Amino acid sequence: MRHVISVQVENKSGVLARVAGLFSARGYNIDSLTVGTTERQDVSVMTIVVKGDDKIIEQVKKQLNKLIDVIKISDHLISNSIQRELAILKVSVSPSKRLEVFQLAQMFKAEIADMSQKNMTLSIDSDPESLDKFIELLRPYGIKELIRSGRVSLLRG
Amino acid sequence: MKLKGSQILIESLVKEGVECMFGYPGGVVIPIFHYLYEAPFKFILTRHEQGAVHAADGYARASGKPGVVIATSGPGGTNLITGIANANMDSIPLVVFTGQVSRNMIGNDAFQEADITGITRPITKHNYLVQDIKDLARIIKEAFYIATTGRPGPVLIDIPVDISNSEYKFQYPDKVDIRGYKPVYEGHPNQIKKACSLIESAKKPVAYVGGGVILSDASKELRTFIKKTGIPVTTTLLGMGSFPETDPLSLHMLGMHGTYYANHAVNESDLLIAIGARFDDRVTGDISSFIPEAKVIHIDIDPASVSKNVEVDVPIVGDCKTVLREINKIVKAPSISKWIEHINKMKEEFPLTYDKKSKGIKPQFVVEEIYRLTEGKAVICTEVGQNQMWAAQFFDYTEPRTFISSGGLGTMGFGFPAAIGAQLARPDRRVVDIAGDGSIQMNVQELIVAVEHKLPVIIAILNNGYLGMVRQWQQLFWSKRYSHTSMAFSPNFQKLAEAYGAVGLTVDKKEDVEKAIEKALSVKDRPIVIDFHVDKEENVYPMVPSGKSVKDIIIRELA
Ligand SMILES: Cc1ncc(C[n+]2csc(CCOP(=O)(O)OP(=O)(O)O)c2C)c(N)n1
Ligand SMILES: [Mg+2]
């Protein structure tokens, strides 16, 4: 199962390695990990998206909690949080198909960031599901390059 | 007043009440050693950094105080790794200082540079790289706090040499406030009530006690609990001494080489009360067939240990001492006379034993003689292997902190340096390292340290000419192919001892065992090595083979 774990940590060096180490030591590949600053200067938040057996993820969360530099951990579900991710895609689009892609972009509130003879570069920030869908719809045109930022997430309410 | 970083370090140790420090010098810690010269506590210069960290570990286990270590950068730090990992696995409080190259050189492959905070991250409870002299005193304060509270463990502080040499106003903080670290000591009252009602209605309960009880100094509370409830007690290797093994309710050790009756009692139990234990695989064997019928109460200060390996019915996160105290206030005794009768029958039928009529020296006999001649009052350290298991099986431990052994990591070479630390912590007791001929060679260089400090540690080598425990597995499970487990080529241990200025004795007759131990006990001013030439192919029994269950227990030698 895919888990989104939000970890509040001390904003200092070495913390990222500690957190990542708990996953890598178990042979877990993290799908995405973002680190960002927060409203508090001395606190960062890591948003970790990882696939894994529920029991093992539970154990990893307990181990994360044991880290001295970890302040708080929460599980984020689609239902209880606002989740966003940014992607930039370079798609090869012949002039005749440009309009199609343009319309698709409009529908998903994506932005045309750059354009050349052969390529269109689009940027989109949205909830991860729409983002997945957008990427799927663009695939037939030929995605030459794609980069995703990893998720950020904030609990609702 | 402004002090140099080096002085701040030493003044901080004084504030922490440090009485003894272990270590080894080198380039980037010379500034610190410069002030250690006049420090008001003892400094033990070992002959290898691994010796220093194991000695500090033994000191901590014997005294209950944190062990303090210092080593230089690069190889000094990397030589500490095994010892740090060892302390981490067994939750032993250590504060370890390493020197680091100066800040402007870090990351340049400078001479004797190693990323020691990176290397030790997974084997410490926490570690620090000091980046600013103004943080130094606070970091040391935090390190001692983190090492000794909650589930204890080693904390490492890496200090760049330019920080040692710079100056700052010294003020030792009197409080620690770490928002991400607030260990919970009190158990939840509702959980405690639930546990008590399970205990009262149990028909076949067993208390399964681990090192956590010793770490939290809860031995007295445990004894009260057992007195009130009459529940039989088995301990892990690290739990030995928390409950007197001379008590009729003691089942001795459980697990791979635990007693028949401890393993069977646990397996048949309807309630397992785990106290400061973590369901290690050496205890559970095959986890899927472990305790098929038991409900589980688990008291542990580390939430990550609870429900990690087995499902727990009543988890109680808290300090063993505090929780047991609360339980003792309300718990009522279950009626279990039949259960006790059944257990006593198993004890009679399948006691720990060995061939007592053998002509040669049985290693078990040596351990029994050490027990008898020290009147059970010795502090026993062990190496790893068969020697460790016999030391666990054939000596009845009655007090906490009198059995010191590498549990989680199983580190050969731990016992002797640990014995040095233990002897420093307990000058009132004789310390005996029950050793193997293989293990003792891993840190034998520390003999000179025991000689230098006139420590009368007795090293009892159960010399079987083999890496015995590995040979035992080869014999039982690998068609007796004794691949590279012979120690036929070993030094003359008696002469080796003498070369170091220690007393050396060799014993190859059964009737000389007593005399040799008595002779050793009469020496009070230097270490004594006794080389017992024991039966070569003696095995440790009972044995639950790795990954198997109690059903598969091997009770004695198969003909
Ligand atoms: C540092 C280290 N290396 C290897 C092992 C694996 N090992 C476990 S027991 C053992 C044999 C120990 O031999 P010895 O000290 O003679 O003890 P015996 O079993 O013969 O009593 C070995 C090699 C270990 N535990 N620790
Ligand atoms: Mg041996």
XYZ file of C-alpha atoms and ligand atoms in Angstrom:
743
model
C 0.000 0.000 0.000
C 1.102 3.551 -0.648
C 1.613 5.696 2.447
C 2.074 9.414 2.752
C 3.954 10.204 5.923
C 4.486 13.742 7.058
C 7.399 14.180 9.426
C 8.097 17.371 11.342
C 11.794 17.589 12.060
C 14.398 19.909 13.510
C 15.720 22.121 10.747
C 19.361 21.082 10.964
C 21.985 19.119 9.106
C 22.022 15.349 9.232
C 18.300 14.933 9.786
C 17.512 13.987 6.208
C 20.127 11.232 6.303
C 18.689 9.856 9.537
C 15.166 9.718 8.172
C 16.146 8.323 4.793
C 18.413 5.784 6.507
C 15.487 4.150 8.274
C 13.923 3.349 4.914
C 17.065 2.343 3.067
C 18.184 0.044 5.909
C 15.039 -1.989 5.246
C 15.525 -1.996 1.523
C 12.613 0.373 0.977
C 12.696 2.613 -1.993
C 11.045 5.919 -1.285
C 8.674 7.006 -4.098
C 9.123 10.615 -3.248
C 10.509 12.722 -0.483
C 10.257 16.459 -0.157
C 11.795 18.647 2.489
C 10.590 22.149 3.026
C 10.521 24.940 5.503
C 7.435 25.788 7.502
C 5.902 28.701 9.388
C 8.489 27.988 12.083
C 12.061 28.805 11.174
C 13.518 25.903 13.132
C 11.120 23.249 11.864
C 11.125 21.506 8.498
C 8.615 19.055 7.156
C 9.474 15.973 5.183
C 6.703 14.456 3.146
C 7.525 10.881 2.340
C 5.593 8.743 -0.108
C 6.470 5.110 0.207
C 4.951 1.788 -0.785
C 5.149 -1.037 1.697
C 3.560 -3.590 3.908
C 1.372 -1.855 6.528
C 3.061 -3.604 9.430
C 6.518 -2.670 8.325
C 5.485 0.928 7.672
C 4.039 1.003 11.185
C 7.410 -0.154 12.517
C 9.246 2.437 10.440
C 6.962 5.137 11.838
C 7.752 4.030 15.367
C 11.436 4.095 14.552
C 11.041 7.561 13.029
C 9.396 8.676 16.244
C 12.425 7.475 18.152
C 14.740 9.796 16.261
C 15.655 12.637 18.564
C 15.322 15.190 15.743
C 11.830 14.081 14.796
C 9.199 16.223 16.463
C 6.002 14.744 15.123
C 4.733 12.261 12.586
C 1.367 12.022 10.908
C -0.221 9.802 8.316
C -1.825 11.695 5.495
C -4.705 10.262 3.518
C -6.304 11.776 0.445
C -9.432 12.218 2.551
C -7.895 14.137 5.410
C -5.296 16.269 3.701
C -4.561 18.657 0.869
C -1.890 17.113 -1.299
C -0.062 18.817 -4.143
C 2.691 17.985 -6.512
C 4.416 19.819 -9.316
C 5.503 18.261 -12.585
C 7.314 19.617 -15.621
C 7.011 17.701 -18.901
C 8.666 18.088 -22.236
C 6.429 16.632 -24.938
C 7.265 16.312 -28.606
C 4.343 17.850 -30.417
C 4.106 18.442 -34.111
C 2.554 21.802 -35.011
C -0.637 20.062 -36.075
C -1.173 18.579 -32.619
C -0.377 21.739 -30.693
C -3.938 22.794 -30.274
C -4.952 19.456 -28.804
C -2.217 19.609 -26.235
C -3.034 23.218 -25.533
C -6.644 22.305 -24.769
C -5.584 19.461 -22.536
C -3.339 21.839 -20.665
C -6.175 24.285 -20.206
C -8.431 21.576 -18.877
C -5.886 20.596 -16.233
C -4.834 24.179 -15.498
C -1.337 23.361 -16.683
C 0.893 26.063 -18.005
C 2.811 26.169 -21.276
C 6.217 27.028 -19.945
C 8.248 26.786 -23.121
C 7.850 25.947 -26.766
C 10.183 25.084 -29.634
C 9.772 23.738 -33.157
C 9.441 20.178 -31.905
C 8.663 20.381 -28.226
C 6.222 21.841 -25.788
C 7.185 22.114 -22.142
C 4.302 22.098 -19.707
C 4.214 22.634 -16.023
C 1.416 21.527 -13.780
C 0.785 21.676 -10.081
C -2.189 19.815 -8.794
C -3.391 17.027 -6.608
C -1.421 13.863 -7.339
C -4.335 12.038 -8.954
C -5.031 14.690 -11.586
C -1.349 14.908 -12.153
C -1.155 11.178 -12.853
C -4.098 11.459 -15.212
C -2.590 14.418 -17.059
C 0.638 12.542 -17.582
C -1.215 9.497 -18.877
C -3.125 11.619 -21.368
C 0.070 13.168 -22.655
C 1.911 9.890 -23.004
C 0.625 9.108 -26.538
C 2.204 12.338 -27.838
C 5.619 11.204 -26.646
C 6.948 12.467 -23.345
C 10.629 13.211 -23.829
C 11.381 14.324 -20.315
C 9.395 14.348 -17.123
C 10.219 15.500 -13.659
C 7.993 15.438 -10.600
C 8.690 17.419 -7.472
C 7.373 14.936 -4.971
C 4.382 15.562 -2.834
C 3.657 18.144 -0.187
C 0.701 17.709 2.057
C -1.138 19.529 4.798
C -3.873 18.157 7.018
C -7.331 19.647 6.503
C -9.319 21.565 9.081
C 35.266 32.914 32.376
C 36.327 31.864 28.911
C 37.579 28.321 28.454
C 38.916 26.390 25.523
C 36.681 23.796 23.946
C 38.892 21.069 25.414
C 38.443 22.497 28.884
C 34.707 22.880 28.408
C 34.557 19.180 27.566
C 36.382 18.188 30.723
C 34.510 20.617 32.977
C 31.255 19.248 31.574
C 32.326 15.697 32.418
C 33.099 16.845 35.942
C 29.626 18.376 36.169
C 28.184 15.042 35.035
C 29.994 13.331 37.869
C 32.151 11.209 35.583
C 34.584 9.128 37.627
C 36.238 7.104 34.944
C 36.935 7.609 31.247
C 38.364 5.188 28.703
C 40.220 6.055 25.548
C 43.168 6.452 23.270
C 44.885 9.608 21.997
C 45.730 10.865 18.533
C 46.398 14.012 16.531
C 43.136 15.898 16.682
C 42.425 15.073 20.324
C 45.806 16.156 21.679
C 44.253 19.458 22.822
C 41.689 17.478 24.824
C 44.319 15.115 26.221
C 46.354 18.172 27.201
C 43.668 19.006 29.745
C 42.798 15.395 30.550
C 46.275 15.318 32.086
C 44.952 17.240 35.067
C 41.337 16.024 35.055
C 39.974 15.019 38.456
C 38.758 11.632 37.253
C 40.439 8.387 36.357
C 41.561 7.860 32.767
C 42.138 4.363 31.464
C 44.401 4.165 28.439
C 43.479 0.923 26.707
C 45.603 -0.621 23.976
C 42.955 -0.537 21.277
C 39.938 1.722 20.881
C 37.675 -1.332 20.732
C 38.997 -2.234 24.174
C 38.121 1.255 25.397
C 34.540 1.182 24.253
C 33.907 -2.364 25.545
C 35.515 -1.445 28.865
C 33.254 1.602 29.124
C 30.324 -0.649 28.260
C 31.291 -3.147 30.986
C 31.722 -0.270 33.399
C 28.229 0.973 32.551
C 26.631 -2.460 32.881
C 28.312 -3.091 36.245
C 27.707 0.355 37.725
C 24.519 1.640 36.143
C 26.367 4.841 35.231
C 27.085 5.893 31.663
C 30.412 4.797 30.186
C 32.561 7.578 28.731
C 35.006 7.107 25.870
C 37.319 9.220 23.760
C 39.176 8.408 20.553
C 40.852 10.295 17.781
C 39.511 10.916 14.279
C 39.728 8.455 11.391
C 41.033 5.061 12.544
C 40.417 5.945 16.192
C 36.763 6.441 15.427
C 36.401 3.469 13.109
C 38.013 1.202 15.726
C 35.105 2.090 18.012
C 32.411 0.857 15.656
C 31.953 -2.692 16.950
C 31.801 -1.456 20.522
C 29.267 1.235 19.738
C 27.074 -1.202 17.827
C 27.376 -3.641 20.709
C 26.192 -1.043 23.236
C 23.425 0.043 20.916
C 22.010 -3.467 20.539
C 21.982 -3.996 24.309
C 20.764 -0.456 25.175
C 23.832 0.476 27.187
C 24.354 4.164 27.977
C 27.624 5.465 26.564
C 28.853 8.933 25.727
C 31.545 8.634 23.080
C 33.758 11.524 22.014
C 35.704 11.481 18.798
C 38.056 14.089 17.451
C 37.444 15.399 13.952
C 39.617 17.316 11.530
C 39.116 21.046 11.679
C 35.924 22.395 10.221
C 37.513 23.950 7.138
C 39.023 20.569 6.241
C 35.914 18.420 6.628
C 35.011 16.770 3.352
C 38.476 17.214 1.852
C 39.765 13.704 2.540
C 42.011 15.320 5.094
C 44.532 13.182 6.953
C 42.677 10.802 9.302
C 39.315 12.111 8.296
C 36.316 9.808 8.505
C 32.669 10.779 8.510
C 32.101 9.232 11.901
C 28.651 10.726 12.466
C 27.651 9.270 9.105
C 29.152 5.889 9.910
C 27.610 5.658 13.368
C 24.175 7.029 12.526
C 22.459 3.621 12.445
C 24.309 2.307 15.510
C 23.871 5.162 17.955
C 20.837 6.410 19.778
C 21.882 9.847 18.587
C 25.006 11.620 17.463
C 26.329 15.139 17.036
C 28.918 16.919 14.960
C 29.784 20.046 16.926
C 29.749 22.944 14.510
C 29.927 25.872 16.896
C 31.758 26.168 20.194
C 28.760 27.843 21.754
C 26.791 24.578 21.391
C 29.415 22.350 22.984
C 28.291 22.378 26.616
C 24.633 22.009 25.656
C 25.414 19.082 23.377
C 27.344 17.286 26.116
C 24.492 17.854 28.544
C 22.003 16.516 25.996
C 24.214 13.555 25.182
C 24.316 12.377 28.782
C 20.591 12.918 29.081
C 19.751 11.016 25.907
C 22.197 8.191 26.674
C 20.786 7.531 30.124
C 17.040 8.167 29.808
C 14.239 6.335 28.026
C 15.652 3.247 26.364
C 19.343 3.957 27.001
C 21.994 3.785 24.328
C 25.239 5.190 22.990
C 25.517 8.832 21.945
C 28.509 10.048 19.968
C 29.882 13.597 19.859
C 32.326 14.415 17.074
C 34.447 17.478 17.870
C 36.514 19.224 15.193
C 39.938 20.149 16.500
C 39.469 23.866 15.858
C 36.470 23.770 18.197
C 38.599 22.166 20.900
C 41.074 24.994 20.449
C 38.680 27.929 20.350
C 37.364 29.708 23.414
C 33.961 30.376 24.829
C 32.310 31.239 28.095
C 31.611 28.032 29.996
C 28.189 27.606 31.407
C 26.834 24.123 31.896
C 23.084 24.069 31.323
C 21.066 22.683 34.201
C 18.113 21.601 32.130
C 17.564 19.762 28.904
C 14.662 20.505 26.648
C 14.467 18.485 23.457
C 11.021 18.730 21.922
C 11.412 15.552 19.878
C 12.511 13.482 22.848
C 10.160 13.012 25.760
C 10.350 9.444 27.027
C 7.235 8.173 28.742
C 7.842 6.620 32.141
C 4.324 6.191 33.520
C 2.274 3.327 32.175
C -1.304 4.077 31.215
C -3.505 3.354 34.281
C -6.190 1.615 32.212
C -3.653 -0.657 30.591
C -2.248 -1.475 34.014
C -5.733 -2.404 35.236
C -6.304 -4.579 32.179
C -2.989 -6.299 32.753
C -3.822 -6.988 36.384
C -7.137 -8.558 35.539
C -5.480 -10.789 32.936
C -2.904 -11.794 35.521
C -5.491 -12.584 38.168
C -7.471 -14.890 35.913
C -4.496 -16.603 34.280
C -4.112 -20.334 34.693
C -0.671 -20.780 33.199
C 1.190 -17.478 33.386
C 4.916 -16.945 32.900
C 6.923 -13.770 33.426
C 9.503 -13.288 30.678
C 12.068 -10.782 31.847
C 14.712 -8.992 29.822
C 17.559 -6.567 30.229
C 15.111 -3.675 30.526
C 14.455 -4.644 34.132
C 18.142 -4.315 34.935
C 18.496 -1.085 32.967
C 15.606 0.484 34.855
C 16.795 -0.868 38.209
C 13.486 -2.633 38.642
C 14.826 -5.817 40.153
C 13.310 -5.067 43.551
C 9.911 -4.291 42.031
C 10.096 -7.482 39.975
C 10.772 -9.539 43.079
C 7.833 -7.922 44.860
C 5.633 -8.658 41.858
C 6.617 -12.323 41.865
C 6.247 -12.576 45.609
C 2.722 -11.191 45.350
C 1.631 -13.309 42.401
C 3.675 -16.508 42.631
C 4.217 -16.474 38.872
C 7.253 -18.382 37.552
C 10.002 -16.286 35.957
C 12.271 -16.885 33.028
C 14.842 -14.373 31.871
C 16.664 -13.619 28.685
C 20.440 -13.683 28.600
C 20.517 -9.994 29.462
C 17.825 -10.308 32.123
C 19.846 -12.692 34.241
C 20.341 -11.491 37.787
C 17.136 -9.487 37.843
C 15.479 -12.383 39.655
C 17.399 -14.833 41.842
C 17.996 -18.063 39.950
C 18.149 -19.792 43.312
C 14.449 -19.058 43.851
C 12.076 -22.006 43.322
C 10.059 -19.838 40.922
C 13.046 -19.248 38.659
C 12.965 -21.105 35.361
C 16.407 -19.792 34.412
C 17.100 -18.638 30.892
C 14.836 -19.272 27.924
C 15.570 -19.347 24.221
C 17.942 -21.219 21.960
C 20.049 -22.540 24.835
C 17.540 -21.927 27.576
C 16.286 -24.628 29.893
C 13.835 -27.242 28.728
C 11.335 -26.166 31.363
C 11.573 -22.441 30.611
C 10.956 -23.003 26.920
C 8.149 -25.459 27.530
C 6.505 -23.333 30.193
C 6.516 -20.359 27.840
C 5.182 -22.460 25.005
C 2.330 -23.881 27.109
C 1.526 -20.618 28.882
C -1.831 -18.909 28.595
C -0.372 -15.567 29.603
C 3.102 -14.271 28.868
C 4.109 -11.173 30.801
C 7.042 -9.648 28.947
C 8.900 -7.128 31.054
C 11.711 -5.142 29.459
C 12.273 -7.800 26.819
C 11.976 -7.566 23.050
C 11.095 -11.017 21.662
C 14.465 -11.471 20.007
C 14.701 -14.357 17.528
C 17.136 -16.190 19.805
C 14.255 -16.231 22.299
C 11.282 -16.965 20.078
C 12.754 -19.322 17.504
C 10.189 -19.818 14.756
C 7.880 -16.898 15.436
C 4.802 -18.473 13.854
C 4.775 -21.356 16.319
C 5.794 -19.283 19.331
C 3.302 -19.125 22.241
C 0.319 -20.571 20.392
C -2.076 -20.133 23.299
C -0.840 -17.152 25.220
C -2.216 -13.693 25.662
C 0.632 -11.211 25.898
C 1.242 -8.296 28.231
C 4.257 -6.291 27.166
C 5.846 -3.686 29.414
C 8.581 -1.720 27.674
C 9.804 1.853 27.569
C 10.365 1.670 23.824
C 7.102 1.872 21.862
C 8.930 0.525 18.810
C 9.658 -2.721 20.659
C 6.005 -3.344 21.405
C 4.119 -5.413 18.820
C 7.260 -5.529 16.693
C 7.678 -9.306 16.583
C 4.545 -10.641 18.264
C 1.018 -9.342 18.596
C 0.464 -7.902 22.045
C -2.872 -7.927 23.879
C -2.002 -5.419 26.562
C 0.849 -3.108 25.624
C 2.128 -0.919 28.434
C 4.617 1.669 27.294
C 6.563 2.860 30.283
C 9.498 2.333 32.568
C 9.593 -1.193 34.035
C 10.220 0.093 37.538
C 7.390 2.637 37.519
C 4.920 0.292 35.864
C 5.710 -2.673 38.130
C 5.289 -0.426 41.151
C 1.792 0.505 39.984
C 0.928 -3.105 39.185
C 2.160 -4.227 42.589
C -0.289 -1.838 44.250
C -3.338 -3.572 42.848
C -2.454 -6.968 41.455
C -3.890 -10.115 43.021
C -2.400 -13.584 42.850
C -3.861 -16.048 40.344
C -4.523 -19.614 41.466
C -1.883 -21.606 39.675
C -0.804 -24.369 42.019
C -1.390 -27.023 39.345
C 0.680 -25.086 36.862
C 3.529 -24.752 39.339
C 3.312 -28.459 40.065
C 3.538 -29.203 36.358
C 6.543 -26.921 35.992
C 8.290 -28.447 38.966
C 7.834 -31.850 37.424
C 9.472 -30.662 34.218
C 12.304 -29.192 36.249
C 12.914 -32.535 37.909
C 12.657 -34.458 34.729
C 14.789 -32.235 32.497
C 17.322 -30.344 34.582
C 20.334 -28.641 33.060
C 23.024 -31.224 33.205
C 26.164 -32.695 31.695
C 28.298 -35.780 32.083
C 29.583 -35.302 35.614
C 31.499 -38.560 35.636
C 33.691 -37.666 32.699
C 37.415 -38.013 33.247
C 38.291 -34.921 31.272
C 37.453 -31.406 32.377
C 33.926 -30.508 31.398
C 33.550 -26.789 30.734
C 30.292 -26.815 32.688
C 32.174 -28.171 35.679
C 34.603 -25.251 35.545
C 31.702 -22.789 35.630
C 30.120 -24.640 38.554
C 33.398 -24.543 40.424
C 33.762 -20.818 39.840
C 30.262 -20.443 41.241
C 31.037 -22.548 44.266
C 34.404 -21.026 45.091
C 33.234 -17.425 44.681
C 30.082 -18.299 46.635
C 28.069 -16.965 43.736
C 29.304 -13.471 44.505
C 31.505 -12.907 41.467
C 30.653 -10.540 38.671
C 30.758 -12.729 35.581
C 31.622 -11.394 32.157
C 31.581 -13.657 29.145
C 32.941 -13.838 25.682
C 30.717 -15.217 22.936
C 30.069 -18.792 21.968
C 29.730 -21.946 24.016
C 31.608 -20.352 26.909
C 28.914 -17.685 27.103
C 26.084 -20.189 27.182
C 27.736 -22.364 29.838
C 28.412 -19.256 31.913
C 24.712 -18.469 31.601
C 23.552 -21.985 32.402
C 25.781 -23.198 35.221
C 26.136 -20.167 37.464
C 23.093 -19.054 39.467
C 22.848 -15.300 39.263
C 21.040 -13.635 42.113
C 21.793 -9.943 41.749
C 21.354 -7.502 38.901
C 24.508 -6.254 37.143
C 26.494 -9.377 38.005
C 26.186 -11.034 34.601
C 27.716 -9.056 31.757
C 27.520 -10.413 28.244
C 27.165 -9.271 24.680
C 23.581 -10.185 23.838
C 22.224 -8.522 20.730
C 25.417 -8.244 18.732
C 27.170 -11.345 20.091
C 30.600 -9.748 19.986
C 33.593 -12.025 20.481
C 36.262 -10.051 22.314
C 33.763 -8.130 24.409
C 34.127 -10.030 27.660
C 37.655 -9.250 28.717
C 37.690 -5.471 28.188
C 34.189 -5.403 29.699
C 35.620 -7.220 32.715
C 38.229 -4.482 33.100
C 35.452 -1.896 33.132
C 33.378 -3.976 35.528
C 36.303 -4.447 37.904
C 36.871 -0.692 37.944
C 33.196 -0.170 38.720
C 33.080 -2.909 41.356
C 36.340 -3.006 43.313
C 34.399 -4.808 46.045
C 33.775 -7.894 43.884
C 35.880 -10.372 41.979
C 35.293 -10.149 38.277
C 35.686 -13.294 36.199
C 35.710 -13.347 32.414
C 34.530 -16.737 31.271
C 36.278 -16.912 27.928
C 36.790 -19.061 24.873
C 40.162 -19.749 23.331
C 38.990 -17.985 20.191
C 37.327 -14.941 21.707
C 40.066 -14.105 24.171
C 42.462 -13.600 21.290
C 40.321 -10.801 19.925
C 41.183 -8.288 22.643
C 43.931 -9.971 24.612
C 46.094 -6.862 24.230
C 44.134 -5.312 27.100
C 45.883 -7.646 29.549
C 48.500 -5.005 30.052
C 45.811 -2.535 31.128
C 44.644 -4.872 33.878
C 48.264 -5.335 34.937
C 48.915 -1.594 34.922
C 45.889 -0.856 37.088
C 46.361 -3.898 39.325
C 42.954 -5.264 38.454
C 42.589 -8.852 39.679
C 40.314 -9.922 36.848
C 40.303 -13.686 36.400
C 40.212 -14.862 32.810
C 38.965 -18.419 32.790
C 39.566 -19.747 29.295
C 37.407 -22.747 28.504
C 39.964 -23.903 25.984
C 38.378 -26.456 23.694
C 40.723 -25.929 20.774
C 37.848 -24.794 18.617
C 35.608 -21.942 17.726
C 33.317 -24.201 19.624
C 29.909 -22.762 18.937
C 30.482 -22.682 15.212
C 31.937 -26.184 15.381
C 28.808 -27.314 17.227
C 26.630 -26.051 14.376
C 28.931 -27.703 11.855
C 28.645 -30.944 13.790
C 24.881 -30.853 14.121
C 23.782 -29.245 10.888
C 26.706 -29.234 8.449
C 27.793 -32.862 8.322
C 30.692 -32.441 10.752
C 32.795 -30.590 8.247
C 34.844 -28.500 10.658
C 35.810 -25.923 8.107
C 38.218 -23.394 9.612
C 37.014 -23.683 13.170
C 40.054 -25.342 14.670
C 42.041 -23.295 17.145
C 44.693 -25.965 17.440
C 47.218 -23.249 16.793
C 46.872 -21.041 19.825
C 49.485 -19.320 21.922
C 50.613 -20.738 25.210
C 48.177 -18.722 27.285
C 50.089 -19.228 30.502
C 53.267 -17.806 28.994
C 51.307 -15.075 27.283
C 49.910 -14.027 30.665
C 53.354 -14.111 32.176
C 54.766 -12.008 29.353
C 52.222 -9.352 30.255
C 53.083 -9.563 33.945
C 49.889 -11.377 34.816
C 49.628 -14.718 36.574
C 49.253 -17.631 34.184
C 47.959 -21.081 35.087
C 47.306 -24.138 32.983
C 44.892 -26.824 34.100
C 44.522 -30.121 32.308
C 43.292 -32.360 35.096
C 39.877 -32.296 36.632
C 41.248 -32.513 40.129
C 43.324 -29.368 39.618
C 40.393 -27.140 38.735
C 39.575 -26.218 42.319
C 43.196 -25.514 43.230
C 43.686 -23.261 40.254
C 40.579 -21.217 40.983
C 41.582 -20.910 44.613
C 45.052 -19.832 43.617
C 43.554 -17.239 41.293
C 41.264 -15.955 44.013
C 44.223 -15.537 46.337
C 45.932 -13.152 43.898
C 44.650 -9.636 44.503
C 46.970 -7.321 42.642
C 47.034 -8.464 39.049
C 45.020 -10.336 36.465
C 45.115 -14.123 36.366
C 44.706 -16.201 33.237
C 43.657 -19.797 33.768
C 43.860 -21.953 30.686
C 41.434 -24.822 31.304
C 41.948 -27.580 28.783
C 38.374 -28.764 28.576
C 36.722 -31.534 26.588
C 37.102 -30.507 22.985
C 33.802 -31.542 21.500
C 31.439 -30.795 24.328
C 28.209 -29.213 23.103
C 25.737 -26.780 24.593
C 22.341 -28.289 25.363
C 19.454 -27.968 25.330
C 19.281 -26.421 21.920
C 16.381 -25.149 19.893
C 17.879 -25.067 16.400
C 17.816 -21.698 14.684
C 14.369 -20.849 13.306
C 12.774 -23.933 14.871
C 10.340 -24.270 17.758
C 10.365 -25.936 21.187
C 9.072 -29.111 19.583
C 12.458 -29.450 17.954
C 14.457 -28.963 21.114
C 17.556 -31.147 21.332
C 17.978 -32.108 24.953
C 21.267 -33.911 24.878
C 23.852 -35.431 22.616
C 22.373 -37.717 20.023
C 24.298 -40.965 20.049
C 33.504 -10.761 16.286
C 32.841 -12.055 16.010
N 33.226 -12.811 14.951
C 32.634 -13.983 14.707
C 31.614 -14.439 15.506
C 30.933 -15.767 15.197
N 31.144 -16.714 16.309
C 30.208 -16.922 17.262
S 30.716 -17.978 18.433
C 32.184 -18.222 17.677
C 33.209 -19.156 18.246
C 33.797 -18.654 19.505
O 34.910 -19.440 19.832
P 35.511 -19.453 21.285
O 35.765 -18.062 21.732
O 36.664 -20.379 21.340
O 34.309 -19.948 22.170
P 33.666 -21.411 22.289
O 32.412 -21.396 21.489
O 34.663 -22.383 21.804
O 33.405 -21.527 23.750
C 32.257 -17.474 16.491
C 33.394 -17.486 15.565
C 31.226 -13.609 16.574
N 30.226 -13.934 17.386
N 31.870 -12.449 16.820
Mg 36.746 -22.383 21.920
